[in-house]
Structures are given as structure tokens and as C-alpha cells.
PDB file of C-alpha atoms in Angstrom:
ATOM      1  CA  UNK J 241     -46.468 -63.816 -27.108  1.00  0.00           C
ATOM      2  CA  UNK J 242     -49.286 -63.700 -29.381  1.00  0.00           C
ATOM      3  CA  UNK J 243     -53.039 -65.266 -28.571  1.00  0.00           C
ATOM      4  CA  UNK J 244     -53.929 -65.802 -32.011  1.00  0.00           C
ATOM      5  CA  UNK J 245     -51.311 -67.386 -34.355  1.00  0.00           C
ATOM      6  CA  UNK J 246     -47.346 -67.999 -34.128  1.00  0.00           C
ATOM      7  CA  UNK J 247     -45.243 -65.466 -32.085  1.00  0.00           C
ATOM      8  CA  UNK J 248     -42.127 -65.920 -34.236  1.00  0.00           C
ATOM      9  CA  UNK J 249     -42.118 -66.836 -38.109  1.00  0.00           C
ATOM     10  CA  UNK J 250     -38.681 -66.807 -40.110  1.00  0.00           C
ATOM     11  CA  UNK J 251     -38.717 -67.101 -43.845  1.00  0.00           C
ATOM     12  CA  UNK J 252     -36.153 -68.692 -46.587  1.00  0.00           C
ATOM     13  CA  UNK J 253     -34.939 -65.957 -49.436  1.00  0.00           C
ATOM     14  CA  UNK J 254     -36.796 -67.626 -51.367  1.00  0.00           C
ATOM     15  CA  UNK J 255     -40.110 -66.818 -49.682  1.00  0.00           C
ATOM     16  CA  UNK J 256     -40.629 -70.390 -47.943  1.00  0.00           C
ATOM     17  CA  UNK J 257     -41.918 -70.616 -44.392  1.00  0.00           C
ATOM     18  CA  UNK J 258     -38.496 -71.764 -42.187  1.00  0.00           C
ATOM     19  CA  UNK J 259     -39.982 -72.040 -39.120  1.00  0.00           C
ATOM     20  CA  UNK J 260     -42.676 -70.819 -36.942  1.00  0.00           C
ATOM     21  CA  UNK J 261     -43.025 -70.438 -33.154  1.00  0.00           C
ATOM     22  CA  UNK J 262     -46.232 -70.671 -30.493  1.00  0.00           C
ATOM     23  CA  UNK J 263     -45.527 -68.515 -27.430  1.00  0.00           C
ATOM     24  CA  UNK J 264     -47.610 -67.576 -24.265  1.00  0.00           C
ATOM     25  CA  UNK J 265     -46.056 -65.784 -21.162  1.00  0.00           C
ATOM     26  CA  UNK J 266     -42.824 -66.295 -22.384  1.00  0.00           C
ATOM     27  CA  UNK J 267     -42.623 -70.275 -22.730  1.00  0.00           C
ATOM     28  CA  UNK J 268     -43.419 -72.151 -25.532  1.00  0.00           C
ATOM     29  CA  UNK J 269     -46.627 -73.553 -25.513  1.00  0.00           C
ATOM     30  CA  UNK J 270     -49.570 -74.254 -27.759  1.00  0.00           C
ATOM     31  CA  UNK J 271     -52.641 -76.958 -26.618  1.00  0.00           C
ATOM     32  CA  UNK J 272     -54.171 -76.712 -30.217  1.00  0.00           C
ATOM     33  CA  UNK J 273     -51.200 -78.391 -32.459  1.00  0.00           C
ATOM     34  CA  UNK J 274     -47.652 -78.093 -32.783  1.00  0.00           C
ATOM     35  CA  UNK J 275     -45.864 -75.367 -30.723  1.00  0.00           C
ATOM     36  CA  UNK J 276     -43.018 -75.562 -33.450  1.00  0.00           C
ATOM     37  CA  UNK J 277     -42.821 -76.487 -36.961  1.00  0.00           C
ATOM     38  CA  UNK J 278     -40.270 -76.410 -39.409  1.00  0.00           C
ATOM     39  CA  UNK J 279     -40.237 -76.252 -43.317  1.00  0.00           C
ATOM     40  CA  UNK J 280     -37.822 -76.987 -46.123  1.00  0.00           C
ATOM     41  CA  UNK J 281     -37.028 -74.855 -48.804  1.00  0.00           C
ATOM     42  CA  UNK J 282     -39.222 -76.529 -50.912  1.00  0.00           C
ATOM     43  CA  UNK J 283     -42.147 -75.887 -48.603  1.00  0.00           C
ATOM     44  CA  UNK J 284     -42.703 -79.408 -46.671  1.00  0.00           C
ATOM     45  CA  UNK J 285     -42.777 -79.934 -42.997  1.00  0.00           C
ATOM     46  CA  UNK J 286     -39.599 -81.783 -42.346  1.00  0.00           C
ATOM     47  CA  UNK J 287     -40.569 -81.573 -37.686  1.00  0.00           C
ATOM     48  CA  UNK J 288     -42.913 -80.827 -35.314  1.00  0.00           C
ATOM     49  CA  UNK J 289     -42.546 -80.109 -32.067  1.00  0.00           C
ATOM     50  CA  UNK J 290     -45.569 -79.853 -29.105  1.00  0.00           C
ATOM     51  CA  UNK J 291     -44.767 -77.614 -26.312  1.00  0.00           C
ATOM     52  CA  UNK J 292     -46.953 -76.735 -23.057  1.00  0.00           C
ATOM     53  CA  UNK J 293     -45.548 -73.928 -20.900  1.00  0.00           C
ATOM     54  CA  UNK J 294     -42.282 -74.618 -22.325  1.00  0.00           C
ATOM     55  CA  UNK J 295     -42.188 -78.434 -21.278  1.00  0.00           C
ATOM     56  CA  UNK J 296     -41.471 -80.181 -24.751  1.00  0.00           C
ATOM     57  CA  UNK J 297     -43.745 -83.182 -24.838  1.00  0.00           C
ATOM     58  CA  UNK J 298     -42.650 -86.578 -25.713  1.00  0.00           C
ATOM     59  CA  UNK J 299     -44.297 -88.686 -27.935  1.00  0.00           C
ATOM     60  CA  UNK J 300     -46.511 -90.610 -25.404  1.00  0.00           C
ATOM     61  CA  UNK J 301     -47.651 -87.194 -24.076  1.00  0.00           C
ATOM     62  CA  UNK J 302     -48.261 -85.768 -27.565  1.00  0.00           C
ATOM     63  CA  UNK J 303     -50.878 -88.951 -27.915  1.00  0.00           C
ATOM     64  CA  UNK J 304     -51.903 -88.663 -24.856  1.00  0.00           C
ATOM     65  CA  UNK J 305     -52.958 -84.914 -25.057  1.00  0.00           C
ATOM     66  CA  UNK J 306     -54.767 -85.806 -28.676  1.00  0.00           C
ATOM     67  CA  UNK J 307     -56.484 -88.801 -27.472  1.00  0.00           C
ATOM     68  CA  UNK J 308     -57.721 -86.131 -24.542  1.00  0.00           C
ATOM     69  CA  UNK J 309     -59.265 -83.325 -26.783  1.00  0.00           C
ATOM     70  CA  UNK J 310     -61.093 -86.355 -28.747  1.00  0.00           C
ATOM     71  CA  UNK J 311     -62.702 -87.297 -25.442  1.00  0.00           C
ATOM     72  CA  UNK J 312     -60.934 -90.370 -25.450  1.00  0.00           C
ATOM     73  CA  UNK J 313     -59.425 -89.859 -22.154  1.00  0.00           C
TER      74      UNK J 313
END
């Protein structure tokens, strides 16, 4: 659990992000972007995954919750 920034980052030898995790109250969850993101070793973002209180969200509710914060909802 961490309010600002990921909870868990891991790290290829050859200094690379892997992967890093959003986590609140012991769920996954972040409202703001991707809960989880992965990297390969060259550095590009190979997934994304949104999470809210550990729910992983589709991709109709990943629109859905985008389209909301733009006030398009």
C-alpha cells in the first residue's frame, strides 16, 4: 500500500523497469491509470492492466471509467 506511486516495482539485471504494481488496502486498485504495467527488457510497455479494489476491469469498463473522468459520462 502506498498513496503516492506504485506499491511494488521489480527490475530486469539490466536496470529495466519489469513491472510495477498500484495497491490500496490490500487490493489492487488505482482510479488514475493503469493499476499494472509491464515492461520489456528493452524498456517498452508490452500490458496494462486497470484494477479497482482488486476487480480487474475489462475493456468496456476501462472506457467507460476514462470517458467518466473526461466528463463524458
Amino acid at each position: 500500500h502506498r498513496e503516492e506511486g506504485p506499491a511494488r516495482i521489480k527490475w530486469y539485471s539490466n536496470g529495466q523497469k519489469e513491472y510495477e504494481e498500484y495497491w490500496i488496502d490490500n487490493k489492487v486498485h488505482r482510479e488514475d491509470g493503469p493499476a499494472v504495467k509491464y515492461w520489456n527488457k528493452d524498456g517498452q510497455i508490452i500490458n496494462e492492466e486497470y484494477w479497482i479494489n482488486g476487480k480487474r476491469l475489462d475493456r468496456f469498463e476501462i472506457r467507460k471509467l476514462k470517458l467518466e473522468k473526461l466528463n463524458l459520462l
